[in-house]
Each structure stands twice: as structure tokens, then as C-alpha cells.
Coordinates of C-alpha atoms in Angstrom, one line a residue:
T1 CA 0.7 10.0 -4.4
F2 CA 3.4 11.8 -6.3
E3 CA 2.3 10.4 -9.7
L4 CA -1.2 11.8 -9.0
A5 CA 0.2 15.2 -7.8
R6 CA 2.0 15.6 -11.2
R7 CA -1.2 15.2 -13.0
V8 CA -3.9 17.0 -10.9
E9 CA -4.3 20.4 -9.2
K10 CA -4.5 19.0 -5.6
V11 CA -4.1 15.6 -3.8
T12 CA -5.3 14.8 -0.3
A13 CA -3.4 11.9 1.1
L14 CA -5.3 10.3 4.0
D15 CA -3.9 7.6 6.3
A16 CA -4.6 6.3 9.8
S17 CA -0.9 5.6 10.3
R18 CA 1.1 8.5 11.8
H19 CA 4.3 6.7 10.8
M20 CA 3.2 6.4 7.1
L21 CA 2.3 10.1 6.9
K22 CA 5.6 11.1 8.6
I23 CA 7.4 9.3 5.8
L24 CA 5.2 10.9 3.1
N25 CA 5.6 14.4 4.7
R26 CA 9.4 14.0 4.7
K27 CA 9.3 13.1 0.9
I28 CA 6.9 16.0 0.2
H29 CA 9.3 18.4 1.9
K30 CA 12.4 16.9 0.3
H31 CA 10.9 17.2 -3.3
E32 CA 9.3 20.6 -2.5
V33 CA 5.8 19.5 -3.7
T34 CA 3.1 22.0 -2.8
N35 CA -0.1 20.4 -4.0
I36 CA -0.2 17.4 -1.6
H37 CA -2.1 17.8 1.7
T38 CA -2.0 15.1 4.3
V39 CA -4.7 14.1 6.8
L40 CA -4.1 11.7 9.7
S41 CA -7.4 9.9 10.2
P42 CA -9.2 6.6 9.5
W43 CA -11.7 6.9 6.7
E44 CA -14.7 6.2 8.9
T45 CA -14.2 9.5 10.8
A46 CA -12.2 11.6 8.3
K47 CA -13.1 15.2 7.8
V48 CA -12.3 15.7 4.1
E49 CA -13.7 18.2 1.6
K50 CA -15.3 17.0 -1.7
H51 CA -12.9 15.7 -4.4
D52 CA -13.4 14.6 -7.9
M53 CA -12.2 11.1 -7.2
V54 CA -11.3 9.0 -4.2
I55 CA -8.7 6.3 -4.6
A56 CA -8.5 3.6 -1.9
S57 CA -5.3 1.7 -2.5
G58 CA -4.5 -1.4 -0.5
C59 CA -6.2 -0.1 2.6
M60 CA -9.3 -2.2 3.0
Y61 CA -7.7 -4.3 5.8
A62 CA -7.5 -1.2 7.9
F63 CA -11.2 -0.4 7.9
H64 CA -13.0 -1.3 11.1
R65 CA -16.3 -0.7 9.4
I66 CA -16.1 -1.1 5.6
D67 CA -19.6 0.2 5.1
E68 CA -19.0 3.4 7.1
A69 CA -15.7 4.0 5.2
V70 CA -17.3 3.4 1.8
N71 CA -20.3 5.7 2.6
K72 CA -17.8 8.4 3.7
M73 CA -16.0 8.0 0.3
L74 CA -19.3 8.2 -1.5
R75 CA -20.1 11.5 0.2
T76 CA -16.6 12.8 -0.7
A77 CA -16.2 11.7 -4.3
N78 CA -17.9 13.9 -7.0
K79 CA -17.2 11.5 -9.9
A80 CA -15.8 8.1 -8.9
I81 CA -14.2 5.9 -6.3
A82 CA -11.5 3.4 -7.3
F83 CA -10.4 0.6 -5.0
L84 CA -7.1 -1.0 -5.8
G85 CA -5.5 -4.1 -4.4
D86 CA -3.3 -7.0 -5.4
L87 CA -4.6 -10.5 -6.0
N88 CA -2.6 -13.8 -6.0
R89 CA 0.7 -12.1 -5.1
K90 CA 3.8 -14.2 -5.6
D91 CA 6.7 -12.9 -3.5
A92 CA 10.2 -12.9 -4.8
E93 CA 12.2 -16.0 -3.9
G94 CA 14.6 -13.9 -1.7
M95 CA 11.7 -12.6 0.3
R96 CA 10.2 -16.1 0.7
N97 CA 13.5 -17.4 1.9
L98 CA 13.7 -14.6 4.5
R99 CA 10.2 -15.3 5.7
D100 CA 11.0 -19.0 6.1
K101 CA 14.3 -18.2 7.9
F102 CA 12.7 -15.8 10.4
G103 CA 9.5 -17.9 10.9
W104 CA 6.8 -15.5 9.7
K105 CA 4.2 -16.9 7.3
I106 CA 2.0 -14.5 5.4
A107 CA -1.6 -15.6 5.2
G108 CA -2.9 -16.6 1.8
G109 CA -5.7 -14.8 0.1
R110 CA -6.6 -11.1 -0.3
D111 CA -9.5 -8.9 0.9
E112 CA -10.8 -7.7 -2.5
P113 CA -13.3 -10.6 -3.0
L114 CA -14.7 -9.8 0.5
L115 CA -14.9 -6.1 -0.3
Y116 CA -16.6 -6.8 -3.6
N117 CA -19.3 -8.8 -1.7
V118 CA -19.7 -6.0 0.9
L119 CA -20.1 -3.5 -1.9
Y120 CA -22.7 -5.7 -3.6
Q121 CA -24.7 -6.0 -0.4
M122 CA -24.6 -2.2 -0.1
G123 CA -26.1 -1.9 -3.6
I124 CA -22.9 -0.8 -5.2
Y125 CA -22.0 -2.6 -8.4
P126 CA -18.5 -1.6 -9.5
D127 CA -16.7 -2.2 -12.8
V128 CA -13.9 -4.6 -12.2
L129 CA -10.6 -4.6 -14.1
V130 CA -7.8 -7.1 -13.4
I131 CA -4.3 -6.1 -14.5
R132 CA -2.2 -9.3 -14.8
N133 CA 1.3 -10.1 -14.0
L134 CA 2.7 -6.7 -12.9
R135 CA 6.3 -7.0 -11.7
K136 CA 7.7 -4.9 -8.9
P137 CA 11.4 -5.0 -8.0
M138 CA 12.2 -5.4 -4.3
R139 CA 15.4 -3.3 -4.2
F140 CA 16.9 -1.1 -1.5
A141 CA 19.7 1.4 -1.8
N142 CA 21.7 -0.2 0.9
I143 CA 21.5 -2.8 3.8
R144 CA 20.4 -0.1 6.3
Q145 CA 17.4 0.8 4.2
A146 CA 16.6 -2.9 3.7
V147 CA 16.9 -3.7 7.4
D148 CA 14.7 -0.8 8.4
R149 CA 11.9 -2.0 6.0
L150 CA 12.2 -5.7 6.4
K151 CA 12.3 -5.8 10.3
V152 CA 8.8 -4.2 10.1
V153 CA 7.6 -6.6 7.4
L154 CA 9.0 -9.6 9.1
R155 CA 7.9 -8.3 12.6
L156 CA 11.3 -8.9 14.1
S157 CA 12.4 -8.0 17.6
N158 CA 15.5 -5.8 17.8
D159 CA 17.7 -8.7 19.0
R160 CA 17.2 -10.4 15.7
V161 CA 18.2 -7.4 13.5
P162 CA 22.0 -8.4 13.4
E163 CA 20.9 -11.8 12.1
L164 CA 18.8 -10.1 9.4
E165 CA 21.8 -7.9 8.5
K166 CA 24.0 -11.0 8.0
E167 CA 21.4 -12.7 5.9
L168 CA 21.0 -9.7 3.6
V169 CA 24.7 -9.7 2.6
D170 CA 23.8 -12.5 0.2
F171 CA 21.5 -10.2 -1.7
V172 CA 23.9 -7.2 -2.1
D173 CA 24.8 -6.4 -5.7
S174 CA 28.5 -6.0 -5.7
S175 CA 28.5 -3.4 -8.5
T176 CA 25.9 -1.0 -7.1
G177 CA 25.7 -1.9 -3.4
E178 CA 21.9 -2.2 -3.7
V179 CA 20.1 -5.0 -1.9
D180 CA 18.1 -6.9 -4.5
L181 CA 15.5 -9.5 -3.3
G182 CA 14.1 -10.1 -6.8
E183 CA 10.8 -9.2 -8.3
V184 CA 7.3 -9.6 -6.8
V185 CA 4.7 -10.7 -9.4
F186 CA 1.1 -9.8 -8.7
N187 CA -2.2 -9.2 -10.3
E188 CA -3.9 -6.0 -9.5
M189 CA -7.7 -5.6 -9.2
V190 CA -9.1 -2.2 -9.8
M191 CA -12.8 -1.6 -9.0
V192 CA -14.3 1.7 -10.1
Y193 CA -17.7 2.9 -9.0
P194 CA -19.1 6.0 -10.7
C195 CA -20.9 8.3 -8.3
K196 CA -22.8 10.2 -11.0

């Protein structure tokens, strides 16, 4: 969102999650950014004015009706829609170990092939670009930040948080105090559909 805001006149950040927008609004206020407008709504029922481009990043799992969401995007985008998502993600070893320890297994596979088929059935034939082997570090400024994020990712009850804190001590970098779980490696699929 912030990278886009540095490059364009105006960004509308839409999310159905009140919590995610609360985090974003806090960052907008902290960095005094004035060209980002947030909207709390699912795409299917969103009231958004026309924009040059709609970017749907990693949100397909949240659509109750993909066709309704995509049709709303088509009516909103003047020039193009871009769908972004990761394929064949390999989690960092530290994250895999934590998932094993706390008993939460992430399901294999991604929703982009399904979305591609839905778009095809709707008569939309996007250009597909796959960007390979991007690396994203899983680092947190301190244990508190890591616990706050990972208890949600791992779906932990509050009574297991102290156990998670103890486990994370192994990942603390003694020189910086950061929690470093390693690098996630993933391929990113970008599908672009021109509206005109």
C-alpha cells in the first residue's frame, strides 16, 4: 500500500478485516501519509469509485462469491485488474519447526489455479506472469512483536503463549535482539486483465 502511495496520486485500501485496517490506519497516521483512503468492506458489496487499476493481492480466499467480487472489480477498474498470490511457498525452517511443535499444519496448494479457472469460465483471459524464487525474511523487532504475530498465525490459545515465548528465545539474534525465523521462498503469480 505504501509503495503504491509513493508512486500514484491516490490509493484506496479495501479490506473486509477491521483488524487489518486498524493496523494500516495506525501506520498511515504514524507516517503522516495523506493519499491513502481505507474502506472496510468485502469486495462483493464495496462502494468504491472508479480507479485506474485494481490490485487484488492474496485475498481470493476471502471472497464468498468470486464472480461477484471480480465483476465489481471490472466495474471499478478503468485500465486493468491485477491478481497477485504466491505459489508453491516453502516456509522457513524455523516457521516449520514452530508449526510442528504447536500442532498446526498448513494445507498444501494455493487458490490461484482455481481463480484462473473461474476467470476463464467468466470469459476473462488474463496474462499470467510467474516470478520465481522470491525471498522474504521472517524477522521481528523483538519477541513481543513475534509472539503477537505468530499466536495468530499458529492459532494459539492464550494459555500456550508463554510456551511460544520460550520457544522463540532460540531465534533471537544476540547482536540485534531481533527474532529471525529465516527466509520464506515462494513463487508469485501475477495475473493482469486489461479492461480496455
